[in-house]
Coordinates of C-alpha atoms in Angstrom, one line a residue:
M1 CA 177.2 115.4 81.4
I2 CA 174.1 114.8 82.9
E3 CA 171.3 112.9 79.8
L4 CA 168.0 111.5 80.4
R5 CA 167.2 107.4 79.3
E6 CA 164.2 105.1 79.7
Y7 CA 165.4 102.6 81.5
K8 CA 166.1 99.4 80.2
K9 CA 166.6 95.3 80.7
S10 CA 170.2 96.2 81.5
D11 CA 168.8 98.1 84.1
T12 CA 167.9 95.7 86.9
D13 CA 170.6 95.3 88.9
I14 CA 171.8 98.8 89.1
L15 CA 167.9 99.6 90.2
V16 CA 167.7 96.9 92.7
L17 CA 171.5 97.0 94.5
L18 CA 170.7 101.3 94.0
A19 CA 166.7 101.3 95.6
N20 CA 166.8 98.7 97.6
N21 CA 168.1 101.2 100.1
K22 CA 165.4 102.2 103.7
R23 CA 166.6 106.2 102.8
V24 CA 165.6 106.0 99.3
S25 CA 161.8 104.0 99.9
R26 CA 161.4 106.1 103.2
Y27 CA 159.1 109.3 102.3
L28 CA 157.9 107.5 98.3
V29 CA 155.4 105.6 100.3
Y30 CA 152.8 104.7 97.2
T31 CA 155.3 104.2 94.5
F32 CA 158.4 102.4 96.3
P33 CA 159.0 99.2 98.3
Y34 CA 161.1 98.9 100.6
P35 CA 163.3 95.7 100.3
Y36 CA 163.1 96.4 97.0
T37 CA 163.3 92.5 94.4
R38 CA 164.3 91.9 91.0
R39 CA 160.5 92.0 90.3
N40 CA 160.1 95.1 91.5
A41 CA 163.4 95.9 89.2
D42 CA 161.6 94.4 86.9
W43 CA 158.0 95.8 86.9
R44 CA 159.0 98.7 87.5
I45 CA 161.2 98.6 84.2
A46 CA 158.4 97.0 81.6
V47 CA 155.4 98.1 82.6
G48 CA 155.5 101.7 85.6
A49 CA 157.9 103.2 84.5
K50 CA 155.1 104.3 82.1
E51 CA 151.7 103.2 83.7
N52 CA 148.6 105.0 84.3
G53 CA 150.6 108.0 81.6
A54 CA 153.9 108.1 84.6
L55 CA 156.6 110.1 82.8
N56 CA 159.7 108.6 84.5
K57 CA 163.3 108.5 83.1
V58 CA 167.1 107.1 84.0
I59 CA 169.4 110.3 84.8
E60 CA 172.9 108.3 83.5
Y61 CA 176.1 111.3 84.9
H62 CA 179.1 110.9 82.5
G63 CA 177.3 107.4 81.3
E64 CA 176.2 105.5 84.4
F65 CA 173.0 105.3 86.0
V66 CA 173.0 107.8 89.3
G67 CA 168.9 108.2 89.4
S68 CA 166.1 108.4 88.2
V69 CA 163.5 111.3 88.0
G70 CA 159.6 110.6 87.3
N71 CA 155.7 112.3 87.6
Y72 CA 153.5 109.6 88.8
I73 CA 149.6 109.3 88.6
V74 CA 148.6 107.3 92.2
T75 CA 145.7 106.1 92.4
Q76 CA 145.5 103.9 94.7
P77 CA 142.3 105.7 97.2
P78 CA 142.5 107.2 99.7
H79 CA 145.1 109.8 97.3
M80 CA 144.2 109.4 93.5
H81 CA 144.4 112.1 91.3
I82 CA 147.1 113.3 92.8
S83 CA 151.1 114.4 90.8
D84 CA 154.1 113.1 92.1
I85 CA 157.0 114.3 90.8
V86 CA 159.8 112.3 92.4
V87 CA 163.9 112.5 92.1
R88 CA 165.9 109.6 93.4
L89 CA 169.6 110.3 92.7
T90 CA 172.5 107.5 94.4
R91 CA 173.9 108.4 97.5
K92 CA 176.9 109.3 95.8
Y93 CA 175.3 112.5 95.3
Y94 CA 173.2 113.3 97.6
P95 CA 173.5 114.7 101.7

């Protein structure tokens, strides 16, 4: 079963493990740093998942954190007011 849910503090370790991957971040230059650190994960969970009206949910598949889906409002020039819809899946679930 697939479930969309809010981020939890307990997601920090798995988020760092899955997100610290250049293949994940290479197309997400405005919203996703590389290397992805624990500090980045703590910020994403506490602030970034909801900042500026963003909507960001964890994707769970049979209880396993397998990715996230989100709508991000870009607020940095020159791309201000652009909304990005992003789906990130763990390597296990994409080619």
